[in-house]
mmCIF file of C-alpha atoms and ligand atoms in Angstrom:
data_model
loop_
_atom_site.group_PDB
_atom_site.id
_atom_site.type_symbol
_atom_site.label_atom_id
_atom_site.label_comp_id
_atom_site.label_asym_id
_atom_site.label_seq_id
_atom_site.Cartn_x
_atom_site.Cartn_y
_atom_site.Cartn_z
ATOM 1 C CA MET A 1 -16.372 8.458 -5.604
ATOM 2 C CA LYS A 2 -13.892 5.546 -5.854
ATOM 3 C CA SER A 3 -14.712 2.773 -3.403
ATOM 4 C CA LEU A 4 -11.304 2.159 -1.758
ATOM 5 C CA GLY A 5 -9.269 4.826 0.022
ATOM 6 C CA VAL A 6 -5.507 4.302 0.160
ATOM 7 C CA GLY A 7 -2.937 5.545 2.664
ATOM 8 C CA ILE A 8 0.737 5.625 1.683
ATOM 9 C CA VAL A 9 3.412 5.322 4.383
ATOM 10 C CA GLY A 10 6.689 6.946 3.291
ATOM 11 C CA THR A 11 7.436 9.571 0.647
ATOM 12 C CA GLY A 12 10.459 8.088 -1.150
ATOM 13 C CA TRP A 13 11.241 6.371 -4.430
ATOM 14 C CA VAL A 14 8.832 3.430 -4.398
ATOM 15 C CA ALA A 15 6.046 5.481 -2.768
ATOM 16 C CA GLY A 16 5.747 7.473 -6.015
ATOM 17 C CA SER A 17 5.172 4.298 -8.028
ATOM 18 C CA HIS A 18 2.549 3.077 -5.552
ATOM 19 C CA ILE A 19 0.711 6.425 -5.741
ATOM 20 C CA ARG A 20 0.769 6.347 -9.549
ATOM 21 C CA ALA A 21 -0.589 2.776 -9.582
ATOM 22 C CA PHE A 22 -3.429 3.450 -7.116
ATOM 23 C CA GLU A 23 -4.399 6.660 -8.871
ATOM 24 C CA ALA A 24 -4.582 4.818 -12.207
ATOM 25 C CA ASN A 25 -6.945 2.179 -10.796
ATOM 26 C CA PRO A 26 -10.694 2.833 -11.256
ATOM 27 C CA HIS A 27 -11.494 1.638 -7.699
ATOM 28 C CA THR A 28 -8.782 3.301 -5.598
ATOM 29 C CA GLU A 29 -7.652 6.786 -4.690
ATOM 30 C CA VAL A 30 -4.834 7.960 -2.453
ATOM 31 C CA ARG A 31 -6.515 9.812 0.414
ATOM 32 C CA ALA A 32 -3.609 10.180 2.842
ATOM 33 C CA ILE A 33 0.198 10.132 2.999
ATOM 34 C CA VAL A 34 2.288 9.707 6.158
ATOM 35 C CA SER A 35 5.748 11.195 6.525
ATOM 36 C CA ARG A 36 8.036 11.821 9.460
ATOM 37 C CA ASP A 37 7.689 15.434 8.320
ATOM 38 C CA LYS A 38 4.191 16.591 7.318
ATOM 39 C CA HIS A 39 5.664 19.011 4.755
ATOM 40 C CA ARG A 40 7.083 16.093 2.788
ATOM 41 C CA ALA A 41 3.672 14.412 2.749
ATOM 42 C CA ILE A 42 2.107 17.642 1.467
ATOM 43 C CA ALA A 43 4.845 17.983 -1.168
ATOM 44 C CA LYS A 44 4.289 14.390 -2.338
ATOM 45 C CA ALA A 45 0.525 14.984 -2.611
ATOM 46 C CA ASP A 46 1.223 18.162 -4.612
ATOM 47 C CA GLU A 47 3.650 16.319 -6.903
ATOM 48 C CA PHE A 48 0.853 13.924 -7.893
ATOM 49 C CA LYS A 49 -1.850 16.631 -7.863
ATOM 50 C CA LEU A 50 -3.821 14.886 -5.110
ATOM 51 C CA ALA A 51 -5.943 17.888 -4.139
ATOM 52 C CA LEU A 52 -7.967 16.178 -1.376
ATOM 53 C CA CYS A 53 -5.161 14.018 0.052
ATOM 54 C CA ARG A 54 -4.538 14.405 3.799
ATOM 55 C CA ALA A 55 -0.997 14.692 5.177
ATOM 56 C CA TYR A 56 -0.112 13.019 8.475
ATOM 57 C CA ASP A 57 3.085 12.811 10.468
ATOM 58 C CA ARG A 58 2.020 9.842 12.603
ATOM 59 C CA LEU A 59 0.980 6.408 11.332
ATOM 60 C CA GLU A 60 -1.713 6.239 14.052
ATOM 61 C CA GLU A 61 -3.539 9.198 12.456
ATOM 62 C CA LEU A 62 -3.707 7.358 9.144
ATOM 63 C CA LEU A 63 -4.872 4.167 10.842
ATOM 64 C CA ASP A 64 -7.661 6.069 12.678
ATOM 65 C CA ASP A 65 -8.903 7.512 9.377
ATOM 66 C CA PRO A 66 -12.097 5.612 8.409
ATOM 67 C CA ALA A 67 -11.760 6.685 4.755
ATOM 68 C CA ILE A 68 -8.618 4.548 4.424
ATOM 69 C CA HIS A 69 -9.156 0.887 3.512
ATOM 70 C CA VAL A 70 -5.738 -0.033 2.101
ATOM 71 C CA VAL A 71 -2.331 0.880 3.543
ATOM 72 C CA SER A 72 0.803 0.741 1.413
ATOM 73 C CA ILE A 73 4.024 0.401 3.391
ATOM 74 C CA CYS A 74 6.880 2.092 1.529
ATOM 75 C CA THR A 75 9.404 2.653 4.318
ATOM 76 C CA PRO A 76 12.850 1.104 5.021
ATOM 77 C CA HIS A 77 12.885 -2.615 5.768
ATOM 78 C CA HIS A 78 13.247 -2.509 9.570
ATOM 79 C CA LEU A 79 9.905 -0.697 9.946
ATOM 80 C CA HIS A 80 7.753 -3.128 7.952
ATOM 81 C CA VAL A 81 6.863 -5.558 10.751
ATOM 82 C CA GLU A 82 5.842 -2.932 13.286
ATOM 83 C CA GLN A 83 3.913 -0.831 10.760
ATOM 84 C CA GLY A 84 2.340 -3.880 9.119
ATOM 85 C CA ILE A 85 1.095 -5.224 12.477
ATOM 86 C CA ALA A 86 -0.360 -1.828 13.433
ATOM 87 C CA ALA A 87 -2.151 -1.487 10.084
ATOM 88 C CA ALA A 88 -3.521 -5.048 10.225
ATOM 89 C CA LYS A 89 -4.809 -4.476 13.767
ATOM 90 C CA ALA A 90 -6.590 -1.367 12.464
ATOM 91 C CA GLY A 91 -8.341 -3.593 9.897
ATOM 92 C CA LYS A 92 -6.581 -2.173 6.810
ATOM 93 C CA HIS A 93 -5.672 -4.285 3.792
ATOM 94 C CA LEU A 94 -1.935 -4.228 3.183
ATOM 95 C CA VAL A 95 0.477 -3.685 0.322
ATOM 96 C CA LEU A 96 3.802 -4.640 1.873
ATOM 97 C CA GLU A 97 7.119 -3.713 0.357
ATOM 98 C CA LYS A 98 9.812 -6.362 0.385
ATOM 99 C CA PRO A 99 11.367 -7.574 2.542
ATOM 100 C CA VAL A 100 8.337 -7.815 4.838
ATOM 101 C CA ALA A 101 10.560 -8.811 7.775
ATOM 102 C CA LEU A 102 14.249 -9.165 8.555
ATOM 103 C CA ASP A 103 13.996 -12.320 10.677
ATOM 104 C CA LEU A 104 11.738 -15.287 11.376
ATOM 105 C CA LYS A 105 10.395 -13.827 14.623
ATOM 106 C CA GLY A 106 9.231 -10.632 12.903
ATOM 107 C CA LEU A 107 7.765 -12.602 10.011
ATOM 108 C CA CYS A 108 5.751 -14.857 12.357
ATOM 109 C CA GLU A 109 4.457 -11.895 14.375
ATOM 110 C CA LEU A 110 3.328 -10.157 11.203
ATOM 111 C CA GLN A 111 1.658 -13.334 9.924
ATOM 112 C CA LYS A 112 -0.202 -13.771 13.225
ATOM 113 C CA ALA A 113 -1.508 -10.184 13.140
ATOM 114 C CA VAL A 114 -2.680 -10.558 9.522
ATOM 115 C CA GLU A 115 -4.384 -13.893 10.224
ATOM 116 C CA ALA A 116 -6.152 -12.497 13.301
ATOM 117 C CA ALA A 117 -7.336 -9.375 11.482
ATOM 118 C CA LYS A 118 -8.400 -11.332 8.356
ATOM 119 C CA VAL A 119 -7.164 -8.534 6.108
ATOM 120 C CA LYS A 120 -5.908 -9.080 2.583
ATOM 121 C CA THR A 121 -2.209 -8.714 1.748
ATOM 122 C CA VAL A 122 0.001 -8.485 -1.287
ATOM 123 C CA VAL A 123 3.790 -8.385 -1.087
ATOM 124 C CA SER A 124 5.515 -6.327 -3.778
ATOM 125 C CA PHE A 125 7.222 -9.140 -5.650
ATOM 126 C CA VAL A 126 6.110 -6.986 -8.519
ATOM 127 C CA LEU A 127 8.017 -8.884 -11.229
ATOM 128 C CA ARG A 128 5.341 -11.587 -11.067
ATOM 129 C CA TRP A 129 3.357 -9.159 -13.243
ATOM 130 C CA ASN A 130 6.182 -8.596 -15.740
ATOM 131 C CA PRO A 131 5.057 -9.812 -19.217
ATOM 132 C CA LEU A 132 8.067 -12.152 -19.553
ATOM 133 C CA PHE A 133 7.151 -13.805 -16.231
ATOM 134 C CA GLU A 134 3.599 -14.339 -17.480
ATOM 135 C CA LEU A 135 4.916 -15.798 -20.751
ATOM 136 C CA ILE A 136 7.288 -18.157 -18.910
ATOM 137 C CA LYS A 137 4.485 -19.348 -16.609
ATOM 138 C CA THR A 138 2.442 -20.202 -19.731
ATOM 139 C CA TRP A 139 5.380 -22.081 -21.303
ATOM 140 C CA LEU A 140 5.892 -24.041 -18.080
ATOM 141 C CA ALA A 141 2.174 -24.875 -17.755
ATOM 142 C CA GLU A 142 2.117 -26.064 -21.375
ATOM 143 C CA LYS A 143 5.219 -28.201 -20.709
ATOM 144 C CA VAL A 144 7.109 -26.545 -23.580
ATOM 145 C CA ILE A 145 10.359 -27.571 -21.838
ATOM 146 C CA GLY A 146 8.939 -30.776 -20.353
ATOM 147 C CA ASN A 147 9.681 -31.318 -16.681
ATOM 148 C CA LEU A 148 11.833 -28.683 -15.000
ATOM 149 C CA PHE A 149 14.817 -29.995 -13.046
ATOM 150 C CA LEU A 150 17.348 -27.105 -12.902
ATOM 151 C CA ALA A 151 16.494 -23.444 -12.342
ATOM 152 C CA GLU A 152 18.653 -20.356 -11.970
ATOM 153 C CA VAL A 153 17.534 -16.784 -11.355
ATOM 154 C CA ASP A 154 20.071 -14.017 -10.732
ATOM 155 C CA TYR A 155 19.755 -10.477 -9.435
ATOM 156 C CA LEU A 156 22.686 -8.196 -10.296
ATOM 157 C CA HIS A 157 21.982 -4.572 -9.459
ATOM 158 C CA GLY A 158 24.530 -2.172 -8.032
ATOM 159 C CA ILE A 159 22.680 -0.159 -5.363
ATOM 160 C CA SER A 160 25.149 2.713 -5.227
ATOM 161 C CA PRO A 161 25.020 6.153 -3.543
ATOM 162 C CA GLN A 162 22.907 7.486 -6.414
ATOM 163 C CA TYR A 163 19.859 5.802 -4.804
ATOM 164 C CA ALA A 164 18.129 7.579 -1.882
ATOM 165 C CA GLN A 165 17.772 4.232 -0.084
ATOM 166 C CA TYR A 166 21.566 3.712 -0.228
ATOM 167 C CA ALA A 167 22.079 5.724 2.997
ATOM 168 C CA TRP A 168 20.067 3.276 5.118
ATOM 169 C CA ASN A 169 20.352 0.214 2.909
ATOM 170 C CA ILE A 170 24.075 -0.320 3.529
ATOM 171 C CA LYS A 171 23.441 -0.687 7.274
ATOM 172 C CA LYS A 172 23.416 -4.221 8.620
ATOM 173 C CA GLU A 173 20.391 -3.683 10.868
ATOM 174 C CA ILE A 174 18.294 -2.381 7.948
ATOM 175 C CA GLY A 175 19.579 -3.874 4.689
ATOM 176 C CA ARG A 176 20.560 -7.129 6.395
ATOM 177 C CA SER A 177 21.719 -9.289 3.443
ATOM 178 C CA SER A 178 22.106 -9.239 -0.329
ATOM 179 C CA LEU A 179 18.983 -11.383 -0.657
ATOM 180 C CA LEU A 180 16.786 -9.629 1.883
ATOM 181 C CA THR A 181 17.530 -6.158 0.632
ATOM 182 C CA ALA A 182 16.800 -6.852 -3.047
ATOM 183 C CA GLY A 183 17.894 -10.296 -4.266
ATOM 184 C CA CYS A 184 14.643 -11.658 -2.772
ATOM 185 C CA HIS A 185 13.049 -10.717 -6.117
ATOM 186 C CA ALA A 186 15.170 -13.487 -7.691
ATOM 187 C CA VAL A 187 14.393 -15.950 -4.882
ATOM 188 C CA ASP A 188 10.707 -15.256 -5.326
ATOM 189 C CA ALA A 189 10.997 -15.706 -9.101
ATOM 190 C CA LEU A 190 12.791 -19.028 -8.561
ATOM 191 C CA ARG A 191 9.923 -20.255 -6.342
ATOM 192 C CA TRP A 192 7.307 -18.843 -8.719
ATOM 193 C CA PHE A 193 8.763 -20.770 -11.675
ATOM 194 C CA VAL A 194 9.597 -24.021 -9.845
ATOM 195 C CA GLY A 195 6.210 -24.062 -8.090
ATOM 196 C CA ARG A 196 7.352 -26.471 -5.345
ATOM 197 C CA ARG A 197 8.297 -26.160 -1.692
ATOM 198 C CA ALA A 198 11.973 -25.588 -0.934
ATOM 199 C CA VAL A 199 13.396 -28.109 1.551
ATOM 200 C CA GLU A 200 17.100 -27.189 1.864
ATOM 201 C CA VAL A 201 19.371 -24.192 1.324
ATOM 202 C CA PHE A 202 23.146 -23.785 1.112
ATOM 203 C CA ALA A 203 24.885 -20.451 0.544
ATOM 204 C CA TYR A 204 28.097 -18.468 0.456
ATOM 205 C CA ALA A 205 28.299 -14.686 0.806
ATOM 206 C CA ASN A 206 31.177 -12.283 0.362
ATOM 207 C CA PHE A 207 32.441 -8.716 0.163
ATOM 208 C CA SER A 208 34.314 -7.625 -2.930
ATOM 209 C CA PRO A 209 37.996 -6.905 -2.165
ATOM 210 C CA ARG A 210 37.491 -3.124 -1.954
ATOM 211 C CA ASN A 211 33.839 -3.004 -0.800
ATOM 212 C CA PRO A 212 33.576 0.339 -2.657
ATOM 213 C CA PHE A 213 30.067 1.180 -1.384
ATOM 214 C CA HIS A 214 30.931 0.385 2.264
ATOM 215 C CA TYR A 215 28.234 -2.221 2.805
ATOM 216 C CA GLU A 216 28.091 -3.367 6.456
ATOM 217 C CA TYR A 217 26.927 -6.830 5.321
ATOM 218 C CA GLU A 218 28.084 -9.061 2.468
ATOM 219 C CA PRO A 219 26.498 -7.497 -0.615
ATOM 220 C CA ASN A 220 27.062 -10.632 -2.730
ATOM 221 C CA SER A 221 25.818 -14.170 -2.314
ATOM 222 C CA ILE A 222 25.253 -17.430 -4.118
ATOM 223 C CA THR A 223 22.402 -19.558 -2.791
ATOM 224 C CA LEU A 224 21.573 -23.144 -3.727
ATOM 225 C CA VAL A 225 18.059 -24.397 -3.114
ATOM 226 C CA ARG A 226 16.793 -27.987 -3.177
ATOM 227 C CA PHE A 227 13.058 -28.358 -3.798
ATOM 228 C CA GLU A 228 10.808 -31.171 -2.543
ATOM 229 C CA ASP A 229 10.690 -32.912 -5.956
ATOM 230 C CA GLY A 230 14.488 -32.825 -6.338
ATOM 231 C CA THR A 231 14.576 -29.740 -8.605
ATOM 232 C CA LEU A 232 17.738 -27.716 -7.965
ATOM 233 C CA GLY A 233 17.765 -23.930 -7.870
ATOM 234 C CA LYS A 234 20.496 -21.305 -7.764
ATOM 235 C CA VAL A 235 20.348 -17.572 -7.065
ATOM 236 C CA SER A 236 23.317 -15.229 -7.494
ATOM 237 C CA SER A 237 22.751 -11.821 -5.996
ATOM 238 C CA SER A 238 24.925 -8.720 -5.977
ATOM 239 C CA VAL A 239 24.004 -5.199 -4.934
ATOM 240 C CA GLU A 240 27.511 -3.816 -5.478
ATOM 241 C CA CYS A 241 28.185 -4.995 -9.040
ATOM 242 C CA VAL A 242 29.310 -2.463 -11.644
ATOM 243 C CA GLN A 243 27.129 -3.105 -14.685
ATOM 244 C CA PRO A 244 23.701 -2.354 -16.105
ATOM 245 C CA TYR A 245 20.842 -4.003 -14.147
ATOM 246 C CA LEU A 246 20.606 -7.713 -14.912
ATOM 247 C CA PHE A 247 17.798 -10.096 -13.982
ATOM 248 C CA ASN A 248 18.704 -13.460 -15.446
ATOM 249 C CA ILE A 249 16.400 -16.496 -15.790
ATOM 250 C CA GLU A 250 17.505 -19.980 -16.915
ATOM 251 C CA LEU A 251 15.120 -22.919 -16.631
ATOM 252 C CA VAL A 252 16.222 -26.358 -17.793
ATOM 253 C CA GLY A 253 13.683 -29.104 -18.468
ATOM 254 C CA ASP A 254 13.905 -32.613 -19.894
ATOM 255 C CA GLU A 255 12.498 -31.423 -23.245
ATOM 256 C CA GLY A 256 14.021 -27.965 -23.568
ATOM 257 C CA THR A 257 15.349 -24.836 -21.912
ATOM 258 C CA ILE A 258 14.158 -21.284 -21.290
ATOM 259 C CA ARG A 259 16.820 -18.545 -21.190
ATOM 260 C CA ASN A 260 15.034 -15.274 -20.432
ATOM 261 C CA ASN A 261 12.980 -14.571 -23.576
ATOM 262 C CA GLN A 262 14.573 -17.419 -25.544
ATOM 263 C CA VAL A 263 13.336 -20.993 -25.782
ATOM 264 C CA PHE A 264 14.683 -24.214 -27.201
ATOM 265 C CA SER A 265 12.185 -27.069 -27.255
ATOM 266 C CA LYS A 266 12.366 -30.625 -28.527
ATOM 267 C CA ARG A 267 8.643 -30.324 -29.196
ATOM 268 C CA TRP A 268 9.179 -27.846 -32.011
ATOM 269 C CA THR A 269 10.356 -30.148 -34.780
ATOM 270 C CA GLY A 270 13.377 -28.946 -36.690
ATOM 271 C CA GLN A 271 14.273 -26.126 -34.304
ATOM 272 C CA LYS A 272 17.932 -25.293 -34.929
ATOM 273 C CA GLY A 273 18.643 -22.464 -32.527
ATOM 274 C CA TRP A 274 17.075 -20.377 -29.767
ATOM 275 C CA ALA A 275 13.629 -18.942 -30.580
ATOM 276 C CA THR A 276 13.490 -15.362 -29.298
ATOM 277 C CA PHE A 277 10.211 -13.799 -28.155
ATOM 278 C CA PRO A 278 10.122 -10.008 -28.238
ATOM 279 C CA THR A 279 8.398 -8.986 -25.008
ATOM 280 C CA ILE A 280 8.885 -6.644 -22.050
ATOM 281 C CA GLN A 281 11.602 -8.130 -19.846
ATOM 282 C CA PRO A 282 12.700 -7.342 -16.289
ATOM 283 C CA ASP A 283 15.665 -5.363 -17.582
ATOM 284 C CA SER A 284 15.603 -2.253 -15.415
ATOM 285 C CA GLY A 285 15.952 -1.573 -11.704
ATOM 286 C CA ASP A 286 13.934 1.629 -12.064
ATOM 287 C CA VAL A 287 10.644 1.396 -10.154
ATOM 288 C CA ALA A 288 8.986 3.375 -12.986
ATOM 289 C CA HIS A 289 9.556 0.290 -15.172
ATOM 290 C CA HIS A 290 8.037 -2.148 -12.658
ATOM 291 C CA PRO A 291 4.419 -3.285 -13.256
ATOM 292 C CA PHE A 292 2.964 -1.821 -10.043
ATOM 293 C CA LYS A 293 -0.269 -0.904 -11.869
ATOM 294 C CA ASP A 294 -0.856 -4.590 -12.673
ATOM 295 C CA GLN A 295 0.000 -5.617 -9.123
ATOM 296 C CA VAL A 296 -2.484 -3.063 -7.751
ATOM 297 C CA ALA A 297 -5.185 -4.099 -10.259
ATOM 298 C CA HIS A 298 -4.726 -7.718 -9.130
ATOM 299 C CA PHE A 299 -4.865 -6.775 -5.443
ATOM 300 C CA VAL A 300 -7.963 -4.606 -5.845
ATOM 301 C CA ASP A 301 -9.633 -7.551 -7.576
ATOM 302 C CA CYS A 302 -8.676 -9.754 -4.591
ATOM 303 C CA ILE A 303 -10.187 -7.256 -2.129
ATOM 304 C CA LEU A 304 -13.398 -6.634 -4.067
ATOM 305 C CA ASN A 305 -13.994 -10.330 -4.787
ATOM 306 C CA ASP A 306 -12.760 -11.698 -1.451
ATOM 307 C CA ARG A 307 -9.927 -13.711 -3.017
ATOM 308 C CA GLU A 308 -6.405 -14.329 -1.719
ATOM 309 C CA SER A 309 -3.471 -13.088 -3.780
ATOM 310 C CA HIS A 310 -0.908 -15.628 -5.026
ATOM 311 C CA ALA A 311 1.623 -13.114 -3.653
ATOM 312 C CA ASN A 312 0.018 -12.755 -0.222
ATOM 313 C CA LEU A 313 2.002 -12.694 3.015
ATOM 314 C CA GLU A 314 1.606 -16.445 3.528
ATOM 315 C CA ASP A 315 3.190 -17.161 0.162
ATOM 316 C CA ALA A 316 5.870 -14.484 0.533
ATOM 317 C CA ALA A 317 6.831 -16.034 3.870
ATOM 318 C CA GLN A 318 8.294 -18.991 1.948
ATOM 319 C CA THR A 319 10.478 -16.656 -0.130
ATOM 320 C CA HIS A 320 11.637 -14.933 3.046
ATOM 321 C CA GLU A 321 12.439 -18.257 4.734
ATOM 322 C CA ILE A 322 14.826 -19.096 1.882
ATOM 323 C CA CYS A 323 16.511 -15.700 2.373
ATOM 324 C CA PHE A 324 16.814 -16.234 6.150
ATOM 325 C CA ALA A 325 18.163 -19.767 5.574
ATOM 326 C CA SER A 326 20.700 -18.432 3.062
ATOM 327 C CA GLU A 327 21.985 -15.972 5.672
ATOM 328 C CA ILE A 328 22.292 -18.715 8.322
ATOM 329 C CA SER A 329 23.974 -21.109 5.890
ATOM 330 C CA ALA A 330 26.559 -18.527 4.779
ATOM 331 C CA ARG A 331 27.316 -17.623 8.388
ATOM 332 C CA GLU A 332 27.496 -21.179 9.749
ATOM 333 C CA LYS A 333 28.827 -22.859 6.582
ATOM 334 C CA ARG A 334 26.230 -25.640 6.637
ATOM 335 C CA PRO A 335 23.091 -26.643 4.759
ATOM 336 C CA VAL A 336 19.897 -25.401 6.395
ATOM 337 C CA ALA A 337 16.654 -27.417 6.285
ATOM 338 C CA LEU A 338 13.301 -25.782 5.579
ATOM 339 C CA PRO A 339 10.837 -24.930 6.993
ATOM 340 C CA LEU A 340 12.871 -23.053 9.577
ATOM 341 C CA THR A 341 12.234 -23.687 13.237
ATOM 342 C CA ALA A 342 12.662 -20.969 15.865
ATOM 343 C CA THR A 343 15.904 -22.581 17.144
ATOM 344 C CA ALA A 344 17.396 -23.024 13.670
ATOM 345 C CA ALA A 345 16.690 -19.394 12.806
ATOM 346 C CA LYS A 346 18.604 -17.879 15.742
HETATM 347 N N1 NAP B 1 9.248 -3.908 -5.011
HETATM 348 C C1 NAP B 1 10.194 -3.214 -5.597
HETATM 349 O O1 NAP B 1 10.507 -3.430 -6.749
HETATM 350 C C2 NAP B 1 10.882 -2.129 -4.825
HETATM 351 C C3 NAP B 1 11.626 -1.151 -5.478
HETATM 352 C C4 NAP B 1 12.226 -0.153 -4.699
HETATM 353 C C5 NAP B 1 12.103 -0.167 -3.321
HETATM 354 N N2 NAP B 1 11.401 -1.164 -2.739
HETATM 355 C C6 NAP B 1 11.250 -1.229 -1.268
HETATM 356 O O2 NAP B 1 10.521 -0.099 -0.826
HETATM 357 C C7 NAP B 1 10.974 0.311 0.446
HETATM 358 C C8 NAP B 1 11.384 1.775 0.367
HETATM 359 O O3 NAP B 1 12.454 1.902 -0.554
HETATM 360 P P1 NAP B 1 12.717 3.297 -1.312
HETATM 361 O O4 NAP B 1 13.738 3.014 -2.347
HETATM 362 O O5 NAP B 1 11.449 3.940 -1.698
HETATM 363 O O6 NAP B 1 13.401 4.111 -0.125
HETATM 364 P P2 NAP B 1 13.496 5.691 0.082
HETATM 365 O O7 NAP B 1 13.467 6.392 -1.234
HETATM 366 O O8 NAP B 1 14.610 5.936 1.009
HETATM 367 O O9 NAP B 1 12.098 6.015 0.803
HETATM 368 C C9 NAP B 1 11.775 5.525 2.083
HETATM 369 C C10 NAP B 1 10.841 6.512 2.772
HETATM 370 O O10 NAP B 1 10.494 5.993 4.054
HETATM 371 C C11 NAP B 1 10.305 7.061 4.979
HETATM 372 N N3 NAP B 1 10.983 6.738 6.243
HETATM 373 C C12 NAP B 1 10.383 6.516 7.435
HETATM 374 N N4 NAP B 1 11.273 6.236 8.382
HETATM 375 C C13 NAP B 1 12.494 6.305 7.810
HETATM 376 C C14 NAP B 1 13.819 6.115 8.290
HETATM 377 N N5 NAP B 1 14.054 5.795 9.579
HETATM 378 N N6 NAP B 1 14.833 6.271 7.423
HETATM 379 C C15 NAP B 1 14.610 6.574 6.125
HETATM 380 N N7 NAP B 1 13.354 6.767 5.607
HETATM 381 C C16 NAP B 1 12.309 6.623 6.443
HETATM 382 C C17 NAP B 1 10.899 8.291 4.326
HETATM 383 O O11 NAP B 1 9.830 9.189 4.076
HETATM 384 P P3 NAP B 1 9.641 10.403 5.126
HETATM 385 O O12 NAP B 1 11.034 10.921 5.375
HETATM 386 O O13 NAP B 1 8.799 11.364 4.394
HETATM 387 O O14 NAP B 1 9.022 9.816 6.348
HETATM 388 C C18 NAP B 1 11.516 7.844 3.023
HETATM 389 O O15 NAP B 1 11.266 8.739 1.979
HETATM 390 C C19 NAP B 1 12.133 -0.630 0.804
HETATM 391 O O16 NAP B 1 11.653 -1.663 1.617
HETATM 392 C C20 NAP B 1 12.580 -1.184 -0.533
HETATM 393 O O17 NAP B 1 13.137 -2.471 -0.466
HETATM 394 C C21 NAP B 1 10.801 -2.133 -3.461
#
C-alpha cells in the first residue's frame, strides 16, 4: 500500500491534474474526493478509475478520515483560506491552489494555522517545475548574464467563457484582480528569478473599452516592483486578451540577457545573435501541460524527508503581498511599500 493518502477538494479542471499527479507518484494515492454533490465526487473517481476512493459531500468528513494525510485544495479562490485553515487544524499537509488568499488578513490567518499545526505546504506555482524555469535558474546561478538588474515577466491569457472557472472568476469577490486570479504566476516567476525581497510596488489597472467578458474587476494590469538590491521588475497581466497563451520572460544582466529560451552572453566569445535552447516552455494555459507531477514529487519528498518546500506558504506569501500591493497601488494611485502592514492593506 502507498504510504500517503490524498484527499482532493473540488471536482473541476485543476482537480483532474492533481489526481493524475498523485496517482502517478509511487508514494501517494487519492483515497477521497469532496464535492458539494457526492455524485460528482463519485463521477470524478470513476473517471480516473479510483476503485477504492471515498466520495464525501462535506470537507469535515474528509478531514476526519485518518487515511488522509495530504489535502489538495482545488476550489474557487474565496474558499482557500477557510478550507486551508480547517485542513491544517486537522493535521493534514496541504497542496494549496493559487491564490491562497484574497487579502492580507486571510493570508495571515492561514499562515498562523499552518505554523501552529506544523504541517507542510506547497502552493501551486507549478511553473517553477517547468523545464525552461529550471534552465533559467541554472543560467542565473552560473552568472551567464552577469548580475541581473532588470526583469520582466508577463502573463497574457484570455480566460473566456470557454473555461468552467469563468462563471465565478469574473466576480470581484472571487477573482479579485488580474494578478490574484492568474497573473500571480508571473509575479511568482519574477520573484523566483530575481531571488530578492520586493520593497516597493506601483501599478495601473484597466478595463478594455468593451470589457467583452464582463469582468467585475480590471482584468488588465501593469505592475512595477522594486527589489531590495535595486533590481527593477515589471509584470503585465491580462485575462481578457485575444491571443494564444503567452508567458513572457525577459531578464537583463550586466553581461547578457535571457529572453525566454534565448540567451545572449558576453561570456560566449564571438556570439553574434541569440542562442536558442530547444526545451519545454510555459507556452500553454492548459493544466494538462503544467508540471503538476514534478510539483507533487517535490512535495512528497518534502513530507517524507521533513524538508520545507521552496514554494511553501511562507514563500508564497511574498508573491501574494506583491499582488495585494499592486491592487492597492492601482486603486490609490501611489507607490506601496512592502512588507504590507495591516493598515496599509485596508
Ligand atoms: N496552478 C495552476 O496552474 C492552476 C490552473 C488552473 C486553476 N488553478 C486554480 O485552481 C482553483 C480551481 O480552478 P478550476 O479551474 O479547477 O475551477 P473549476 O473547474 O470551476 O473547479 C472548481 C471546483 O470547486 C468546487 N466548488 C466548491 N465550491 C464552489 C463554488 N462555490 N463555486 C464553484 N465551484 C465550487 C466545484 O466542485 P463541486 O461542484 O464538485 O463541489 C468545482 O468543480 C482556482 O483557485 C484556480 O485559480 C490553478
